[in-house]
Short mmCIF file of C-alpha atoms and ligand atoms in Angstrom, two decimals:
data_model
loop_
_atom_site.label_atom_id
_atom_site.label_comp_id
_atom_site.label_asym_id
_atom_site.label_seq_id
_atom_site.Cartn_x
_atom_site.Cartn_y
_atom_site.Cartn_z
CA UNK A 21 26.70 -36.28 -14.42
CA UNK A 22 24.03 -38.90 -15.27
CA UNK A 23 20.80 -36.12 -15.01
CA UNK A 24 18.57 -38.91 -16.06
CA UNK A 25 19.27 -41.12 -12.43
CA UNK A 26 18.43 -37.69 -10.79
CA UNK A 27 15.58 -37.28 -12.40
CA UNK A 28 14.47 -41.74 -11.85
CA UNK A 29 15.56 -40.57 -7.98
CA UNK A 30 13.14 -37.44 -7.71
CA UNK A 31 10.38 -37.72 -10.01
CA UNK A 32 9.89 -41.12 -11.66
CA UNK A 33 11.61 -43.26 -8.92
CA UNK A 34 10.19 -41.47 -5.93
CA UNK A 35 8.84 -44.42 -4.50
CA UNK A 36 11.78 -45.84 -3.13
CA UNK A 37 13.54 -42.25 -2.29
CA UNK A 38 10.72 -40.25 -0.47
CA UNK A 39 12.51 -39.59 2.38
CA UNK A 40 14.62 -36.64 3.94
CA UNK A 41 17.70 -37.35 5.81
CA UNK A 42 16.77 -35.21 8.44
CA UNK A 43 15.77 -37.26 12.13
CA UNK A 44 12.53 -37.15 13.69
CA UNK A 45 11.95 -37.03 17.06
CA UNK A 46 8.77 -35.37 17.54
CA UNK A 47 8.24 -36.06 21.69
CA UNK A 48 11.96 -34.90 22.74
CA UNK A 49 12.39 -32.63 19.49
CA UNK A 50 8.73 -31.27 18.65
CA UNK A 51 10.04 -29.22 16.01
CA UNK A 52 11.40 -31.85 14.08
CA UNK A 53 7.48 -33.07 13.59
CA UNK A 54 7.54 -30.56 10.31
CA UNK A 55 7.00 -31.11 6.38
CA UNK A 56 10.82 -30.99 5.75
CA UNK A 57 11.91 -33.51 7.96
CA UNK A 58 8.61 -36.33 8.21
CA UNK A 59 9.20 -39.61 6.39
CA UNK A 60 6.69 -41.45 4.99
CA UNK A 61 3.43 -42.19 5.72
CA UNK A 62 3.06 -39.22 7.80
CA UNK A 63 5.16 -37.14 5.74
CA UNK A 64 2.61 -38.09 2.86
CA UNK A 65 -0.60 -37.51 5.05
CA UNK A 66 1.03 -33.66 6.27
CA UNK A 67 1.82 -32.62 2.81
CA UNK A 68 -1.84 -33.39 1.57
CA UNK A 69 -3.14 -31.28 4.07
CA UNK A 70 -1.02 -28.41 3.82
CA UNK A 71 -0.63 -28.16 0.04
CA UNK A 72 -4.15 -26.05 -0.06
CA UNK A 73 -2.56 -23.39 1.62
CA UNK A 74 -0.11 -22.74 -1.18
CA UNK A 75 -2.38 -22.46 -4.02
CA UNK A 76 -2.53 -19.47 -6.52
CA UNK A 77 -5.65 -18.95 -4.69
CA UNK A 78 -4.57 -18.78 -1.26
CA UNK A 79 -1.56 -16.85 -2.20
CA UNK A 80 -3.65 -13.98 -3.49
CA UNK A 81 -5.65 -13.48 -0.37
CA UNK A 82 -1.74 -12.94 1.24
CA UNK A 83 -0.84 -10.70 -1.72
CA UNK A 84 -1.62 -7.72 0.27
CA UNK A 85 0.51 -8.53 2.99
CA UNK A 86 3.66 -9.02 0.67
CA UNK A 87 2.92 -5.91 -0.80
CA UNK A 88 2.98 -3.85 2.13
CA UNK A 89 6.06 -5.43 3.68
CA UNK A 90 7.77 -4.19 0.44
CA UNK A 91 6.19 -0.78 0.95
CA UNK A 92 7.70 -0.33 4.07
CA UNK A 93 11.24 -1.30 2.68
CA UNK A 94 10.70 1.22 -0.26
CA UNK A 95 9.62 3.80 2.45
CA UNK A 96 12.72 2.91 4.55
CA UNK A 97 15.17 3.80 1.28
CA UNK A 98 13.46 6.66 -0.01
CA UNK A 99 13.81 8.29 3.42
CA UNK A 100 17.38 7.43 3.41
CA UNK A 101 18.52 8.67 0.22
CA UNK A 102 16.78 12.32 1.38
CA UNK A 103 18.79 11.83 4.13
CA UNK A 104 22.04 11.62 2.06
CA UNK A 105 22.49 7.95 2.06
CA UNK A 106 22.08 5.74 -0.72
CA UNK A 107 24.42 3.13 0.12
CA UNK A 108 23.00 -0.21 1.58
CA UNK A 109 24.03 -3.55 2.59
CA UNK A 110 22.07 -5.76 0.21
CA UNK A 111 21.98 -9.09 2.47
CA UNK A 112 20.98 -7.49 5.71
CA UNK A 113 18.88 -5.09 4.25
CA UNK A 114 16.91 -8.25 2.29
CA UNK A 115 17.29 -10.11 4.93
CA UNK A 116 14.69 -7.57 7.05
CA UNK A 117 12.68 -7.04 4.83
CA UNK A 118 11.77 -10.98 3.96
CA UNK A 119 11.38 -11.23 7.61
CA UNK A 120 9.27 -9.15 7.73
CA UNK A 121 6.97 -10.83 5.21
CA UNK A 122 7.76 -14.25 6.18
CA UNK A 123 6.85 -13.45 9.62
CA UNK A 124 3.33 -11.79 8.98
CA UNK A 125 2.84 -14.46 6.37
CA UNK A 126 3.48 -17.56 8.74
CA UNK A 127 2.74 -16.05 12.18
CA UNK A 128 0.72 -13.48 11.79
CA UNK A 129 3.20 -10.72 13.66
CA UNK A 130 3.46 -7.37 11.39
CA UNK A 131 7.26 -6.61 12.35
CA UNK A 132 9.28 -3.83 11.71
CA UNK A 133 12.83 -5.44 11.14
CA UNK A 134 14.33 -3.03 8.96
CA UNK A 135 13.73 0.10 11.60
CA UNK A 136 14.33 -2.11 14.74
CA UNK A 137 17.48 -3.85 14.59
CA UNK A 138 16.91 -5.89 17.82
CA UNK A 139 13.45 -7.91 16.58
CA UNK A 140 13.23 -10.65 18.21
CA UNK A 141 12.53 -12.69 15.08
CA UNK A 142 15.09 -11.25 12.84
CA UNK A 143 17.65 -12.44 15.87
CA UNK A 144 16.31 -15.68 16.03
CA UNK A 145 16.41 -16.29 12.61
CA UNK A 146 19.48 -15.69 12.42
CA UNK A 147 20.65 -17.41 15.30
CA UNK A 148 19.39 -20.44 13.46
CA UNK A 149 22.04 -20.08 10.67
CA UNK A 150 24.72 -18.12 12.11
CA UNK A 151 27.63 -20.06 11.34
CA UNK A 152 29.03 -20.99 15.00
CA UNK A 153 30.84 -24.14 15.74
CA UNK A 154 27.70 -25.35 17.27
CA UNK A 155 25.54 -24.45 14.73
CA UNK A 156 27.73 -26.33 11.93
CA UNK A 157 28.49 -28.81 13.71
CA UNK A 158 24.50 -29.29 14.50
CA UNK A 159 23.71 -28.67 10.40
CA UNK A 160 26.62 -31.46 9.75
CA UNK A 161 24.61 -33.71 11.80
CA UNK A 162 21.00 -33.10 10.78
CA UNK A 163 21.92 -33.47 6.99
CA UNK A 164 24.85 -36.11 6.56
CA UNK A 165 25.04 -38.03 9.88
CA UNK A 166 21.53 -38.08 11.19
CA UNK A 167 21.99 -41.22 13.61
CA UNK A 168 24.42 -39.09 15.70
CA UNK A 169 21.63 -36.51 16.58
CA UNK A 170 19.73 -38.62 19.58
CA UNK A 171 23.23 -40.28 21.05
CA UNK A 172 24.41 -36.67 20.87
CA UNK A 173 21.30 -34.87 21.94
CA UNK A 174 21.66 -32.81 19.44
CA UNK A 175 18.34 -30.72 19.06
CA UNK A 176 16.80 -29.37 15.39
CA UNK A 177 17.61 -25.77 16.77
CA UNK A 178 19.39 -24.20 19.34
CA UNK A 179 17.65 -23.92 22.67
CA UNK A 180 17.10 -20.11 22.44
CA UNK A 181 15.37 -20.19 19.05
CA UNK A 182 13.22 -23.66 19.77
CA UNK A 183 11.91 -21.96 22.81
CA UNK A 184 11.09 -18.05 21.38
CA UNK A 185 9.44 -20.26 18.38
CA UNK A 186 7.36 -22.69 20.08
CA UNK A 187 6.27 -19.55 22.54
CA UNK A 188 5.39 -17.18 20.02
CA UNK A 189 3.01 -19.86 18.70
CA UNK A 190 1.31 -21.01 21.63
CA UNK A 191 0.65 -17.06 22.73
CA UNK A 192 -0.40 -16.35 18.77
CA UNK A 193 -2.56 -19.63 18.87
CA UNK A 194 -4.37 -19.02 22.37
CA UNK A 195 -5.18 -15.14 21.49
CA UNK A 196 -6.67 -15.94 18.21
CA UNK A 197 -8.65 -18.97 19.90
CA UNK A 198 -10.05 -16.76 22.30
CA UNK A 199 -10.47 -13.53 20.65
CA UNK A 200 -11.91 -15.23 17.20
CA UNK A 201 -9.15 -13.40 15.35
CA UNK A 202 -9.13 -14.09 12.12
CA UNK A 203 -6.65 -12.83 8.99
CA UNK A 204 -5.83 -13.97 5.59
CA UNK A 205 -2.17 -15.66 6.57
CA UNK A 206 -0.65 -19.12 7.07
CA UNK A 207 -1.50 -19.28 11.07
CA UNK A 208 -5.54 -19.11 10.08
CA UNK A 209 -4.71 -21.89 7.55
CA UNK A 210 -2.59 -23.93 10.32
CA UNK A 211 -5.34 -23.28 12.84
CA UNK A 212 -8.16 -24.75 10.75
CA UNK A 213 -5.82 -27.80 10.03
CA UNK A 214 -5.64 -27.98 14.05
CA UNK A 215 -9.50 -27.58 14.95
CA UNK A 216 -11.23 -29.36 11.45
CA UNK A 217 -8.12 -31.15 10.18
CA UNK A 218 -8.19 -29.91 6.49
CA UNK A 219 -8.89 -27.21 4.24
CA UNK A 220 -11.18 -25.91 2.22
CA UNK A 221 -11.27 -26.48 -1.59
CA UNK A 222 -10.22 -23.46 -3.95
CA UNK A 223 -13.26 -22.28 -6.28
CA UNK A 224 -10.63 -21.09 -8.60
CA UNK A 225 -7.19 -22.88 -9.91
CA UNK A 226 -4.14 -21.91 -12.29
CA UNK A 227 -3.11 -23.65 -15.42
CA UNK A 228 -1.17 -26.70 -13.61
CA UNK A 229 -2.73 -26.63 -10.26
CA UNK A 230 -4.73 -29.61 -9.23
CA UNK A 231 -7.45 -30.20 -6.27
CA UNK A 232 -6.40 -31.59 -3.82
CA UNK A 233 -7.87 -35.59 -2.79
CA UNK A 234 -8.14 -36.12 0.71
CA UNK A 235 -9.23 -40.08 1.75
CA UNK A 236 -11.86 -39.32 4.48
CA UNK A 237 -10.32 -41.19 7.36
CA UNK A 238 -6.86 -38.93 7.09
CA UNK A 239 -8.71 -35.79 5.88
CA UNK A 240 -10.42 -35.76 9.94
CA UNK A 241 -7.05 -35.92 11.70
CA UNK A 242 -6.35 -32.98 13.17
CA UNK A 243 -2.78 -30.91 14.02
CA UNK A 244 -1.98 -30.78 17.73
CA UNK A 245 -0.24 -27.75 18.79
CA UNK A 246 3.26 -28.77 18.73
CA UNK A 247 2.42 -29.89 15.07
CA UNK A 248 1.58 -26.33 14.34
CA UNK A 249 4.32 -24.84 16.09
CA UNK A 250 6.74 -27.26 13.95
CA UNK A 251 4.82 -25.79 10.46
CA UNK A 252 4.82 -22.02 11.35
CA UNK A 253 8.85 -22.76 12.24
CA UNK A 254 9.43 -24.44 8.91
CA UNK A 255 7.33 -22.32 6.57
CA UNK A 256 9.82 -19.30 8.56
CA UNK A 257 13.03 -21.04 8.15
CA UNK A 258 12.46 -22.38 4.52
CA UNK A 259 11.92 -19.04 3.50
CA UNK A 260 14.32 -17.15 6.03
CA UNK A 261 17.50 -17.44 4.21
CA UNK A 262 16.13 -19.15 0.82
CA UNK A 263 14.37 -16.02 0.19
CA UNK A 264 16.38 -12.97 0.97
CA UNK A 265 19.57 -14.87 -0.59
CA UNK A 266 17.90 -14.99 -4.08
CA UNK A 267 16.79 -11.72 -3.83
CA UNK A 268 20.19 -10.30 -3.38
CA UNK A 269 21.72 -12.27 -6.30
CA UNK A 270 19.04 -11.39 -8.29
CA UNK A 271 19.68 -7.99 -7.46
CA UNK A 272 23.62 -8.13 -7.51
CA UNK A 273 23.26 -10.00 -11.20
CA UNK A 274 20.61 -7.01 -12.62
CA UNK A 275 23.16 -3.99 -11.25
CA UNK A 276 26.18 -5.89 -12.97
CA UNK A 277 24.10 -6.13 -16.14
CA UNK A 278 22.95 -2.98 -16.57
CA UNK A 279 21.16 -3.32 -20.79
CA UNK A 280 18.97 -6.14 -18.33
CA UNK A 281 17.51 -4.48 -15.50
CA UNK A 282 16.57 -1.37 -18.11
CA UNK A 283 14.75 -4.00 -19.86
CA UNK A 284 13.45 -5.30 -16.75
CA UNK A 285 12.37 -1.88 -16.07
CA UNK A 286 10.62 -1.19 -18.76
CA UNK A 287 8.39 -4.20 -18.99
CA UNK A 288 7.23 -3.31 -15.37
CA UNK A 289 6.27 0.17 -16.60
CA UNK A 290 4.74 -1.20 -18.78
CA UNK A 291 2.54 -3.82 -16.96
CA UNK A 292 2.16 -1.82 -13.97
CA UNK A 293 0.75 1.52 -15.76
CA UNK A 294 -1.56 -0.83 -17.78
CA UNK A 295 -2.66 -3.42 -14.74
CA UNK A 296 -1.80 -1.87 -12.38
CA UNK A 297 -0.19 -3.61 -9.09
CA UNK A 298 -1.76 -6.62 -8.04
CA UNK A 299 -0.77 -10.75 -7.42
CA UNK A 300 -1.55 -10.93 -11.40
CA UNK A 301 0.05 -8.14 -13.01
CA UNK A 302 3.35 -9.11 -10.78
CA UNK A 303 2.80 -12.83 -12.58
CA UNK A 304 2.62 -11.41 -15.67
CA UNK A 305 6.33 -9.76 -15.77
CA UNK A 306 7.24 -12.70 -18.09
CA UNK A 307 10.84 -10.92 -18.44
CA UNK A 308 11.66 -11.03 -14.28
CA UNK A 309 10.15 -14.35 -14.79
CA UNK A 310 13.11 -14.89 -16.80
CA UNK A 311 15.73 -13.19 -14.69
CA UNK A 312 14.63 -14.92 -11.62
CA UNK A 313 14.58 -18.64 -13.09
CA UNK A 314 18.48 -17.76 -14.88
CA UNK A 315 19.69 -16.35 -11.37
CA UNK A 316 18.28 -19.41 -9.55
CA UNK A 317 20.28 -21.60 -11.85
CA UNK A 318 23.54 -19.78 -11.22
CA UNK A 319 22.84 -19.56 -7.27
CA UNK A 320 20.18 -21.76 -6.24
CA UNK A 321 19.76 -21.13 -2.82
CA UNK A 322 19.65 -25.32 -1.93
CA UNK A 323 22.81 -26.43 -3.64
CA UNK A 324 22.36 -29.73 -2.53
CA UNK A 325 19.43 -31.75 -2.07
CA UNK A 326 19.47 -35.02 0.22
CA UNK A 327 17.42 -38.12 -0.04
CA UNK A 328 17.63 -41.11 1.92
CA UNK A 329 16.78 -44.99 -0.31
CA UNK A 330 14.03 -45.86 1.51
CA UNK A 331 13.69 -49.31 -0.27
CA UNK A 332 16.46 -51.53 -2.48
CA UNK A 333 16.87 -50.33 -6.16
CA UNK A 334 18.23 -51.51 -8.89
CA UNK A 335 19.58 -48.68 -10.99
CA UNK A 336 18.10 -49.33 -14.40
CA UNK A 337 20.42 -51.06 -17.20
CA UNK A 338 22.79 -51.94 -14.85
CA UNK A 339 24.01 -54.28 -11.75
CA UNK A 340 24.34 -51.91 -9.14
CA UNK A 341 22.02 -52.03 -6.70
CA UNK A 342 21.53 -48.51 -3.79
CA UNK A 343 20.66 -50.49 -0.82
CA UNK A 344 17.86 -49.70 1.81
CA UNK A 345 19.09 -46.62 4.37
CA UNK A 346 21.63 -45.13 1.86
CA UNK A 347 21.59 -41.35 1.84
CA UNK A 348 22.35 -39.74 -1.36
CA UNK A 349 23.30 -35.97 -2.05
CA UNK A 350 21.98 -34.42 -5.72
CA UNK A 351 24.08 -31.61 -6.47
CA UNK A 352 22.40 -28.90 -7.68
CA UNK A 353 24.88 -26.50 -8.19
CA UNK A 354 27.05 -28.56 -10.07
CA UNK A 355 24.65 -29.71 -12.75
CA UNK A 356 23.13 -25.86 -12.99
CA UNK A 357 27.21 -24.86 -14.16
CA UNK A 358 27.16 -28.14 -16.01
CA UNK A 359 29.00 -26.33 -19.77
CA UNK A 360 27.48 -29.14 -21.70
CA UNK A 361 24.15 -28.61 -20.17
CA UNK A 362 23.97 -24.80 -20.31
CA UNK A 363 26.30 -22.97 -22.53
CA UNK A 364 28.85 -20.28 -20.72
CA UNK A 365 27.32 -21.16 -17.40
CA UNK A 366 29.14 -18.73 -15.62
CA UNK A 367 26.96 -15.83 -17.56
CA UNK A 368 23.69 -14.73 -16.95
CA UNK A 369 21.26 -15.21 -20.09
CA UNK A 370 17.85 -14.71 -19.09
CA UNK A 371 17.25 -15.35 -22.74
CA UNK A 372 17.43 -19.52 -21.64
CA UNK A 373 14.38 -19.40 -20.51
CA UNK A 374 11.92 -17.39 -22.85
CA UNK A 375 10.95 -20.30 -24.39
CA UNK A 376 11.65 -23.45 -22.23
CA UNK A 377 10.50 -23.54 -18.22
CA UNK A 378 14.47 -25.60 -17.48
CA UNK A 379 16.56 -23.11 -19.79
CA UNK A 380 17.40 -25.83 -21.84
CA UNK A 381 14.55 -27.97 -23.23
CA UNK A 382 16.81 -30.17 -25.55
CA UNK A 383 18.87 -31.63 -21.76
CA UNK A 384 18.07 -35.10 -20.94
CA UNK A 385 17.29 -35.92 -17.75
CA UNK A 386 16.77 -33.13 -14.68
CA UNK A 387 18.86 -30.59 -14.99
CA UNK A 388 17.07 -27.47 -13.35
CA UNK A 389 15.75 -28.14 -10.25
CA UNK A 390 16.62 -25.16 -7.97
CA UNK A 391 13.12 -26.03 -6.09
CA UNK A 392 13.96 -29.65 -6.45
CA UNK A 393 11.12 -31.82 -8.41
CA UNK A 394 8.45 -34.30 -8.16
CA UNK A 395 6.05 -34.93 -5.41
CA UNK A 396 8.76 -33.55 -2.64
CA UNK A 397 9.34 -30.83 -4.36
CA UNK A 398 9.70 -27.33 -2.14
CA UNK A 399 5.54 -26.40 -1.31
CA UNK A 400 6.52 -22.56 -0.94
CA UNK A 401 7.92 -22.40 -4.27
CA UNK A 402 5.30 -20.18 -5.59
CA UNK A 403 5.28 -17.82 -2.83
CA UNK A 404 8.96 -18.05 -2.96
CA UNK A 405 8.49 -16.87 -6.59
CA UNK A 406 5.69 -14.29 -5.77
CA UNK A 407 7.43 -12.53 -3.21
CA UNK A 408 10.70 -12.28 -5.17
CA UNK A 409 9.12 -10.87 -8.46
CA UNK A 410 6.75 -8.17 -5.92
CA UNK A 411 9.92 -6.94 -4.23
CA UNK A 412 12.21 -6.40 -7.31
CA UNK A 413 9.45 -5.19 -9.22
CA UNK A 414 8.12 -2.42 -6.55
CA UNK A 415 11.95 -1.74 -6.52
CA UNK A 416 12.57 -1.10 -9.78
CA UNK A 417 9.53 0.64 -10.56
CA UNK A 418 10.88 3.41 -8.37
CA UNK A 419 15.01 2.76 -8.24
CA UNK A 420 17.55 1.92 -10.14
CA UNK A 421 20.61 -0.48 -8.36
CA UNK A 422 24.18 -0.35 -8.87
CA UNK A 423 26.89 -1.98 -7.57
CA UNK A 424 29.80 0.50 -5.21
CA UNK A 425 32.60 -2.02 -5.39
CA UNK A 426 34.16 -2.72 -8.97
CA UNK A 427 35.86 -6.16 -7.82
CA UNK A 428 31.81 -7.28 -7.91
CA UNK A 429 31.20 -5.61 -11.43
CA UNK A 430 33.91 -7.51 -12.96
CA UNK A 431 34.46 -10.72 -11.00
CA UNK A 432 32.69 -13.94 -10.12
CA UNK A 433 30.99 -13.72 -6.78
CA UNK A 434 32.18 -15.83 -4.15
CA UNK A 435 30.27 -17.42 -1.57
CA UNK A 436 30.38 -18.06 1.88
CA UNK A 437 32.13 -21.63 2.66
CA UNK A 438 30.42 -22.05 6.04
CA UNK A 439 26.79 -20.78 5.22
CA UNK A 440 24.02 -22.93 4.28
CA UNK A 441 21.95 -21.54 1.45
CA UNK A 442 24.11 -20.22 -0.70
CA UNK A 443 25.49 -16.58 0.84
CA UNK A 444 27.71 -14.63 -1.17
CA UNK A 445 30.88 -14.27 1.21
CA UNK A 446 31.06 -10.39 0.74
CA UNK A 447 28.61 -7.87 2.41
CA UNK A 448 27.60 -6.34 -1.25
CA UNK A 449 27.14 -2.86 -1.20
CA UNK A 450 24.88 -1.68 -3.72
CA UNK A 451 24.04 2.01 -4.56
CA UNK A 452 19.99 3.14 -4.72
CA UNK A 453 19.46 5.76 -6.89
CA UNK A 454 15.56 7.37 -7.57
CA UNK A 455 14.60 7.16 -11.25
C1 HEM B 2 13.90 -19.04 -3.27
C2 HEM B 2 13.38 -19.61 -2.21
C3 HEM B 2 13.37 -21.08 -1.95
C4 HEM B 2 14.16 -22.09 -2.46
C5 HEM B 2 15.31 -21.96 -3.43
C6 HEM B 2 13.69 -23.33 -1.88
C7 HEM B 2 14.22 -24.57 -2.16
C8 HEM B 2 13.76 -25.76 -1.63
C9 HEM B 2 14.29 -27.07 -1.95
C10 HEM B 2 15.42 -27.35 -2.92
C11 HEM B 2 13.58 -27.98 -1.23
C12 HEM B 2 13.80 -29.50 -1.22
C13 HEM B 2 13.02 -30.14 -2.35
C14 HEM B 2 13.30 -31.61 -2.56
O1 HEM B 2 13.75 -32.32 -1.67
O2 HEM B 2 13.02 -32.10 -3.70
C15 HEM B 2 12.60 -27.26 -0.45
C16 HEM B 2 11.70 -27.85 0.41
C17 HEM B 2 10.83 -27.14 1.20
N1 HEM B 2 10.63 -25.78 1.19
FE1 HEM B 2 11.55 -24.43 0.00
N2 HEM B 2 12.64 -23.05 -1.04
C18 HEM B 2 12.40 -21.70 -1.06
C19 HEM B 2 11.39 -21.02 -0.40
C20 HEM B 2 10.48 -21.59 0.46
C21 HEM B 2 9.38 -20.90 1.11
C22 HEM B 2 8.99 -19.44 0.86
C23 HEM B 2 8.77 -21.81 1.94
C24 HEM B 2 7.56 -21.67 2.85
C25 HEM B 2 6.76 -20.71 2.93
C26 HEM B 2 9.47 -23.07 1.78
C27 HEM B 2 9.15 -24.23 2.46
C28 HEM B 2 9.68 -25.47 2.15
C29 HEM B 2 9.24 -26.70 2.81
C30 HEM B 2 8.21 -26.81 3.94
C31 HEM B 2 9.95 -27.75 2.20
C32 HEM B 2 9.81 -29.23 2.52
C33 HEM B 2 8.82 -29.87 1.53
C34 HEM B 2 8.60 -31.37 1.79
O3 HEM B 2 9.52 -32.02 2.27
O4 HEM B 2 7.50 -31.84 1.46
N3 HEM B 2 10.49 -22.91 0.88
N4 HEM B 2 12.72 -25.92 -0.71
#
């Protein structure tokens, strides 16, 4: 696989490949007026205003509200296992609990989906992805045939799930409006971009974080409601499935490999009883660091990546030429199993990545991109990473995790065919045992 074009089409390249596939319709589809699917100009102008609300900064005024999502999952399986049952469903169970972060996080609601199976936005979320005919059929569309979506009237998301969305916002919007509410999540950040148009500047950044440069005539345009209501849904729905997925194979890969998640253990025993908890000690777990980055390379949540050429290019030593409107399809997966890339792909070596950020720093080309790269790369990436590393870590801490059926010790998982991210096609049971 020629890593190197990947890398000219994401990072170097960009220029002429900035684009989504997705359509935009943002009058008879508001929702489609979000980060994900925007092409360029606007695109460029939206992710310059939103990118200050994923800094390290930002991210540890929301700390606390991770943290206590994951308290209420620990709660939920320590009063289970007094109850006798220690047995869980690792998907579903994941699945609540990351909705109930994501949906604090982005709208501001504290939910309980892991006591009350009927939440309304653990349903809808769901109900975005379930795999129905109409539902894959509508996925098919939005990624690989795009220009059937307005002949077809084919809508971003199903009628049900636009509407609960775009409600919820316009009821969380006008009570904070009129009540001054205010609260350390992404709906305050969304509702400054809406009444001042930008963000303020972080006193502090991380190693690799720069401030952001708005030009002063885009910097005053503000976010209209539907605008915001498009965000909150996207910020929900990249995280929805993304999240919870590589949590469970996380999970899944640290019960089959038993010598790791000891090790795993005790280097948060060791940071924790010395730091304490907090957003830095959970950075500073340089080993789940590891664990995480090695189980995103052998399930990587966005297997494929789409771009649509955007302008004519001529690929580089030779006479081909990717015309103007031509979408093209990276394939993650594929290169991340790559056996010349990464030796015995098909095991899980956290050990790749103590000393080089892709696994393998002598690869040409990109070859790790689970978050894809560049300037499109995915913005929630370090919450993504934040809120994967706080929930294994206050799990561990307490728990240890073992798998119940032997056919998932021993064999290769298998994943679901018809779900997009990757889903493993079992419902995993793993066993929760106190420490
Ligand atoms: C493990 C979890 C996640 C994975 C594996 C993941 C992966 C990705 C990938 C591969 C892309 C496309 C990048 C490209 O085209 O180069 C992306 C884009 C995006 N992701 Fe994520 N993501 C995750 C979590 C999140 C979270 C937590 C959020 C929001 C809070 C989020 C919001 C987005 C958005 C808004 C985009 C579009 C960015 C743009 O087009 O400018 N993602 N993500």
């Amino acid at each position: 696989m020629d890593t190197e074009l990947i890398n000219r089409i994401i990072v170097q390249d960009f220029g002429s490949f900035h684009d989504h596939t997705v359509p935009v319709d943002e009058e008879k589809d508001p929702l489609t007026g979000q980060l994900f699917a925007l092409k360029g100009q606007k695109w460029r102008n939206l992710r310059i205003k939103l990118s200050p609300a994923f800094t390290s900064g930002k991210l540890k005024m929301m700390f606390p509200i991770i943290r206590s999502c994951v308290d209420v999952l620990t709660e939920y399986i320590d009063k289970n296992i007094k109850n006798g049952q220690s047995v869980f469903s690792s998907k579903d169970l994941f699945l609540r609990s990351n909705t109930n972060v994501i949906s604090s996080i982005a709208f501001g609601i504290d939910n309980d989906c892991i006591n009350d199976p009927n939440n309304q936005f653990y349903i809808n979320g769901k109900n975005f992805f379930v795999p129905t005919l109409r539902n894959s059929i509508r996925q098919l569309v939005f990624m690989f045939i795009p220009s059937l979506a307005s002949p077809l009237n084919i809508k971003f998301a199903p009628k049900d799930v636009d509407t609960f969305f775009r409600n919820s916002v316009k009821e969380i919007v006008d009570y904070r409006e009129k009540t001054n509410y205010r609260r350390n999540d992404f709906m305050d950040l969304l509702l400054q971009l809406k009444n001042q148009g930008f963000l303020p500047a972080d006193n502090e950044l991380e190693e690799g974080e720069k401030q952001v440069e708005y030009d002063e005539k885009t910097k005053l345009i503000k976010l209209n409601l539907n605008e915001v209501a498009a965000q909150a849904f996207v910020f929900f729905l990249g995280s929805f499935e993304t999240l919870s997925s590589t949590i469970n194979f996380l999970l899944i890969e640290l019960a089959r490999n038993k010598n790791i998640q000891k090790k795993v253990q005790e280097e948060i025993d060791q940071v924790f009883s010395t730091q304490g908890v907090s957003y830095d000690s959970v950075k500073n777990l340089k080993y789940l660091e590891c664990c995480l980055n090695e189980s995103l390379r052998k399930y990587p949540a966005v297997p494929l990546i789409t771009r649509e050429c955007t302008k004519d290019y001529k690929i580089p030593g030779t006479d081909l030429i990717i015309t103007k409107g031509t979408d093209i399809s990276l394939p993650v997966f594929s290169i991340q199993h790559d056996p010349e890339i990464f030796d015995k792909p098909s095991e899980f070596i956290p050990e790749r990545f103590l000393d080089s950020p892709t696994g393998n720093s002598a690869a040409n080309g990109l070859c790790y991109f689970p978050f894809g790269d560049g300037p499109r790369h995915c913005i929630g990436m370090r919450m993504a990473r934040v809120n994967v590393k706080t929930t294994i870590s206050a799990l561990l801490s307490k728990f240890t995790v073992d798998l119940v059926d032997e056919k998932h010790i021993k064999k290769e998982l298998e994943f679901d065919r018809k779900m997009f991210p990757l889903t493993p096609a079992d419902d995993i049971k793993i066993k929760i045992t106190p420490r």
